[in-house]
């Protein structure tokens, strides 16, 4: 199974980003992310054996219990790579919980990607020659109240994402604090 942990966007944020994605419509080289698939990847796991699924779900629930809900903000757009011919056009995301969750997942599971975590939402990928899209400025915010473990299946027309489980952010106790027998009772 090809898996990743992610935060998906509420409908109103998807709609706002869909309007921004219209800027790439005139260029055949850019392929916009379908609005219902817009998400912020916390950690890409790649191919994992099905036998690991229970542990990955348990980790998601444990982090959800220790992470309080937070507010996410989108302010503007950028490119990967920033120099030369970009392959990805993204919206920059801010929110203290994004980095906390990504680092906690990396600490537990490792990450083969040595690049630092940069919270973003991929708006479009470049599949061929196409010009850069002018910058877009956002003033969007939303409450992040959950994250998810997602299965990604690569198909000819693009990836299909299936949310395997959602993990509510509750922040019941301090981050890193182990849950004792009294709390479970």
mmCIF file of C-alpha atoms in Angstrom:
data_model
loop_
_atom_site.group_PDB
_atom_site.id
_atom_site.type_symbol
_atom_site.label_atom_id
_atom_site.label_comp_id
_atom_site.label_asym_id
_atom_site.label_seq_id
_atom_site.Cartn_x
_atom_site.Cartn_y
_atom_site.Cartn_z
ATOM 1 C CA UNK A 1 0.000 0.000 0.000
ATOM 2 C CA UNK A 2 1.217 3.490 -0.911
ATOM 3 C CA UNK A 3 0.427 5.656 2.105
ATOM 4 C CA UNK A 4 0.748 9.165 3.491
ATOM 5 C CA UNK A 5 -0.502 11.233 6.430
ATOM 6 C CA UNK A 6 -2.261 14.460 5.449
ATOM 7 C CA UNK A 7 -4.592 17.290 6.365
ATOM 8 C CA UNK A 8 -7.450 17.737 3.897
ATOM 9 C CA UNK A 9 -9.114 21.101 3.288
ATOM 10 C CA UNK A 10 -12.688 22.179 4.053
ATOM 11 C CA UNK A 11 -14.994 22.819 1.092
ATOM 12 C CA UNK A 12 -14.791 26.635 1.267
ATOM 13 C CA UNK A 13 -10.988 26.577 1.117
ATOM 14 C CA UNK A 14 -11.106 24.124 -1.800
ATOM 15 C CA UNK A 15 -13.398 26.532 -3.656
ATOM 16 C CA UNK A 16 -11.106 29.508 -3.017
ATOM 17 C CA UNK A 17 -8.089 27.569 -4.278
ATOM 18 C CA UNK A 18 -10.054 26.349 -7.294
ATOM 19 C CA UNK A 19 -10.434 30.015 -8.312
ATOM 20 C CA UNK A 20 -6.655 30.460 -8.050
ATOM 21 C CA UNK A 21 -6.087 27.296 -10.097
ATOM 22 C CA UNK A 22 -8.006 28.901 -12.975
ATOM 23 C CA UNK A 23 -4.804 30.905 -13.635
ATOM 24 C CA UNK A 24 -3.098 27.769 -15.023
ATOM 25 C CA UNK A 25 -6.063 26.771 -17.243
ATOM 26 C CA UNK A 26 -4.753 28.675 -20.297
ATOM 27 C CA UNK A 27 -1.490 26.657 -20.233
ATOM 28 C CA UNK A 28 -1.546 22.989 -21.349
ATOM 29 C CA UNK A 29 1.696 22.244 -19.476
ATOM 30 C CA UNK A 30 0.121 22.728 -16.018
ATOM 31 C CA UNK A 31 -2.170 20.062 -14.542
ATOM 32 C CA UNK A 32 -4.235 21.376 -11.582
ATOM 33 C CA UNK A 33 -4.872 19.166 -8.557
ATOM 34 C CA UNK A 34 -8.590 18.301 -8.434
ATOM 35 C CA UNK A 35 -10.122 20.436 -5.636
ATOM 36 C CA UNK A 36 -11.411 17.413 -3.671
ATOM 37 C CA UNK A 37 -7.811 16.087 -3.560
ATOM 38 C CA UNK A 38 -6.207 19.300 -2.252
ATOM 39 C CA UNK A 39 -4.329 18.441 0.939
ATOM 40 C CA UNK A 40 -1.229 19.165 2.979
ATOM 41 C CA UNK A 41 1.069 16.140 3.234
ATOM 42 C CA UNK A 42 2.506 15.709 6.728
ATOM 43 C CA UNK A 43 4.617 12.639 5.851
ATOM 44 C CA UNK A 44 4.784 10.530 2.702
ATOM 45 C CA UNK A 45 5.381 6.898 3.659
ATOM 46 C CA UNK A 46 5.657 5.314 0.215
ATOM 47 C CA UNK A 47 4.951 1.601 -0.146
ATOM 48 C CA UNK A 48 4.263 -0.082 3.211
ATOM 49 C CA UNK A 49 3.331 -3.683 3.969
ATOM 50 C CA UNK A 50 -0.295 -4.161 4.990
ATOM 51 C CA UNK A 51 0.963 -5.675 8.253
ATOM 52 C CA UNK A 52 2.098 -2.210 9.408
ATOM 53 C CA UNK A 53 -1.363 -0.682 9.085
ATOM 54 C CA UNK A 54 -2.464 -1.260 12.709
ATOM 55 C CA UNK A 55 0.701 0.418 14.033
ATOM 56 C CA UNK A 56 0.277 3.382 11.648
ATOM 57 C CA UNK A 57 -3.348 3.822 12.744
ATOM 58 C CA UNK A 58 -2.373 3.596 16.423
ATOM 59 C CA UNK A 59 0.308 6.260 15.895
ATOM 60 C CA UNK A 60 -2.240 8.564 14.253
ATOM 61 C CA UNK A 61 -4.664 8.200 17.161
ATOM 62 C CA UNK A 62 -1.889 8.735 19.731
ATOM 63 C CA UNK A 63 -0.725 11.958 18.034
ATOM 64 C CA UNK A 64 -4.321 13.134 17.663
ATOM 65 C CA UNK A 65 -4.860 12.751 21.402
ATOM 66 C CA UNK A 66 -1.799 14.874 22.220
ATOM 67 C CA UNK A 67 -2.208 17.576 19.554
ATOM 68 C CA UNK A 68 -4.704 20.387 20.105
ATOM 69 C CA UNK A 69 -6.698 21.792 17.166
ATOM 70 C CA UNK A 70 -5.053 24.825 15.557
ATOM 71 C CA UNK A 71 -5.700 27.474 12.926
ATOM 72 C CA UNK A 72 -4.145 27.178 9.460
ATOM 73 C CA UNK A 73 -3.435 30.144 7.199
ATOM 74 C CA UNK A 74 -2.741 30.458 3.475
ATOM 75 C CA UNK A 75 -1.016 33.667 2.381
ATOM 76 C CA UNK A 76 0.496 33.181 -1.081
ATOM 77 C CA UNK A 77 1.971 30.884 -3.720
ATOM 78 C CA UNK A 78 5.413 29.527 -4.577
ATOM 79 C CA UNK A 79 7.240 27.000 -6.768
ATOM 80 C CA UNK A 80 9.304 23.825 -6.369
ATOM 81 C CA UNK A 81 12.023 24.309 -7.388
ATOM 82 C CA UNK A 82 12.036 28.036 -6.895
ATOM 83 C CA UNK A 83 14.777 28.565 -9.520
ATOM 84 C CA UNK A 84 14.744 27.437 -13.131
ATOM 85 C CA UNK A 85 11.818 25.481 -14.530
ATOM 86 C CA UNK A 86 9.365 24.680 -11.716
ATOM 87 C CA UNK A 87 7.535 21.347 -11.506
ATOM 88 C CA UNK A 88 5.077 22.247 -8.713
ATOM 89 C CA UNK A 89 3.001 25.374 -8.019
ATOM 90 C CA UNK A 90 1.829 25.490 -4.407
ATOM 91 C CA UNK A 91 0.056 27.541 -1.738
ATOM 92 C CA UNK A 92 2.215 28.267 1.323
ATOM 93 C CA UNK A 93 0.592 27.064 4.535
ATOM 94 C CA UNK A 94 1.180 28.208 8.112
ATOM 95 C CA UNK A 95 -0.006 26.684 11.375
ATOM 96 C CA UNK A 96 1.983 25.584 14.399
ATOM 97 C CA UNK A 97 0.381 22.141 14.390
ATOM 98 C CA UNK A 98 1.627 21.278 10.877
ATOM 99 C CA UNK A 99 5.285 21.284 11.888
ATOM 100 C CA UNK A 100 4.576 19.589 15.220
ATOM 101 C CA UNK A 101 2.674 16.729 13.540
ATOM 102 C CA UNK A 102 5.219 16.344 10.705
ATOM 103 C CA UNK A 103 8.168 16.243 13.119
ATOM 104 C CA UNK A 104 6.396 13.805 15.448
ATOM 105 C CA UNK A 105 5.636 11.488 12.519
ATOM 106 C CA UNK A 106 9.239 11.735 11.266
ATOM 107 C CA UNK A 107 10.556 10.988 14.760
ATOM 108 C CA UNK A 108 8.447 7.815 14.944
ATOM 109 C CA UNK A 109 8.741 6.571 11.367
ATOM 110 C CA UNK A 110 11.767 8.272 9.848
ATOM 111 C CA UNK A 111 11.725 10.067 6.524
ATOM 112 C CA UNK A 112 13.856 9.164 3.524
ATOM 113 C CA UNK A 113 13.497 12.754 2.240
ATOM 114 C CA UNK A 114 16.291 14.815 3.854
ATOM 115 C CA UNK A 115 14.710 18.143 2.870
ATOM 116 C CA UNK A 116 13.159 20.189 5.683
ATOM 117 C CA UNK A 117 9.367 20.080 6.019
ATOM 118 C CA UNK A 118 7.706 23.004 4.205
ATOM 119 C CA UNK A 119 3.942 23.038 4.752
ATOM 120 C CA UNK A 120 2.262 23.551 1.379
ATOM 121 C CA UNK A 121 -0.686 22.544 -0.746
ATOM 122 C CA UNK A 122 0.098 21.524 -4.318
ATOM 123 C CA UNK A 123 -2.133 23.525 -6.647
ATOM 124 C CA UNK A 124 -0.753 22.193 -9.944
ATOM 125 C CA UNK A 125 2.062 20.128 -11.428
ATOM 126 C CA UNK A 126 3.855 20.984 -14.601
ATOM 127 C CA UNK A 127 3.787 18.154 -17.133
ATOM 128 C CA UNK A 128 5.299 20.066 -20.024
ATOM 129 C CA UNK A 129 6.554 23.466 -21.119
ATOM 130 C CA UNK A 130 4.445 26.241 -19.595
ATOM 131 C CA UNK A 131 5.141 29.685 -18.161
ATOM 132 C CA UNK A 132 5.167 30.512 -14.452
ATOM 133 C CA UNK A 133 1.840 31.679 -13.092
ATOM 134 C CA UNK A 134 1.921 35.175 -11.514
ATOM 135 C CA UNK A 135 1.882 35.141 -7.681
ATOM 136 C CA UNK A 136 -1.473 34.848 -5.944
ATOM 137 C CA UNK A 137 -2.086 36.346 -2.504
ATOM 138 C CA UNK A 138 -4.549 34.660 -0.143
ATOM 139 C CA UNK A 139 -6.100 35.668 3.155
ATOM 140 C CA UNK A 140 -7.543 32.253 3.987
ATOM 141 C CA UNK A 141 -7.785 30.563 7.386
ATOM 142 C CA UNK A 142 -9.530 27.487 8.711
ATOM 143 C CA UNK A 143 -9.541 25.390 11.868
ATOM 144 C CA UNK A 144 -7.559 22.149 11.586
ATOM 145 C CA UNK A 145 -9.361 19.601 13.718
ATOM 146 C CA UNK A 146 -8.098 16.315 12.268
ATOM 147 C CA UNK A 147 -5.558 14.638 10.032
ATOM 148 C CA UNK A 148 -5.755 11.353 8.159
ATOM 149 C CA UNK A 149 -3.907 8.284 6.945
ATOM 150 C CA UNK A 150 -4.439 8.044 3.197
ATOM 151 C CA UNK A 151 -3.887 5.303 0.607
ATOM 152 C CA UNK A 152 -2.760 6.563 -2.800
ATOM 153 C CA UNK A 153 -3.308 4.457 -5.905
ATOM 154 C CA UNK A 154 -1.573 5.646 -9.053
ATOM 155 C CA UNK A 155 -3.800 5.355 -12.101
ATOM 156 C CA UNK A 156 -3.463 6.470 -15.705
ATOM 157 C CA UNK A 157 -5.703 9.537 -15.173
ATOM 158 C CA UNK A 158 -4.031 10.482 -11.882
ATOM 159 C CA UNK A 159 -3.839 9.312 -8.278
ATOM 160 C CA UNK A 160 -6.913 8.149 -6.361
ATOM 161 C CA UNK A 161 -6.847 8.921 -2.639
ATOM 162 C CA UNK A 162 -8.742 6.859 -0.093
ATOM 163 C CA UNK A 163 -8.874 8.095 3.492
ATOM 164 C CA UNK A 164 -8.284 4.991 5.618
ATOM 165 C CA UNK A 165 -8.889 6.727 8.946
ATOM 166 C CA UNK A 166 -9.280 10.220 10.372
ATOM 167 C CA UNK A 167 -7.560 11.227 13.633
ATOM 168 C CA UNK A 168 -9.335 14.005 15.573
ATOM 169 C CA UNK A 169 -7.028 16.559 17.222
ATOM 170 C CA UNK A 170 -7.994 16.678 20.881
ATOM 171 C CA UNK A 171 -4.936 17.804 22.841
ATOM 172 C CA UNK A 172 -6.269 15.943 25.859
ATOM 173 C CA UNK A 173 -2.915 16.179 27.576
ATOM 174 C CA UNK A 174 0.510 17.666 26.990
ATOM 175 C CA UNK A 175 2.431 16.632 23.909
ATOM 176 C CA UNK A 176 4.779 13.774 24.619
ATOM 177 C CA UNK A 177 3.105 12.966 27.907
ATOM 178 C CA UNK A 178 2.412 9.260 28.100
ATOM 179 C CA UNK A 179 -1.123 8.217 28.796
ATOM 180 C CA UNK A 180 -1.246 6.408 32.121
ATOM 181 C CA UNK A 181 -3.699 3.777 33.342
ATOM 182 C CA UNK A 182 -5.802 6.412 35.190
ATOM 183 C CA UNK A 183 -6.421 8.413 31.998
ATOM 184 C CA UNK A 184 -7.624 5.330 30.161
ATOM 185 C CA UNK A 185 -10.055 4.257 32.876
#
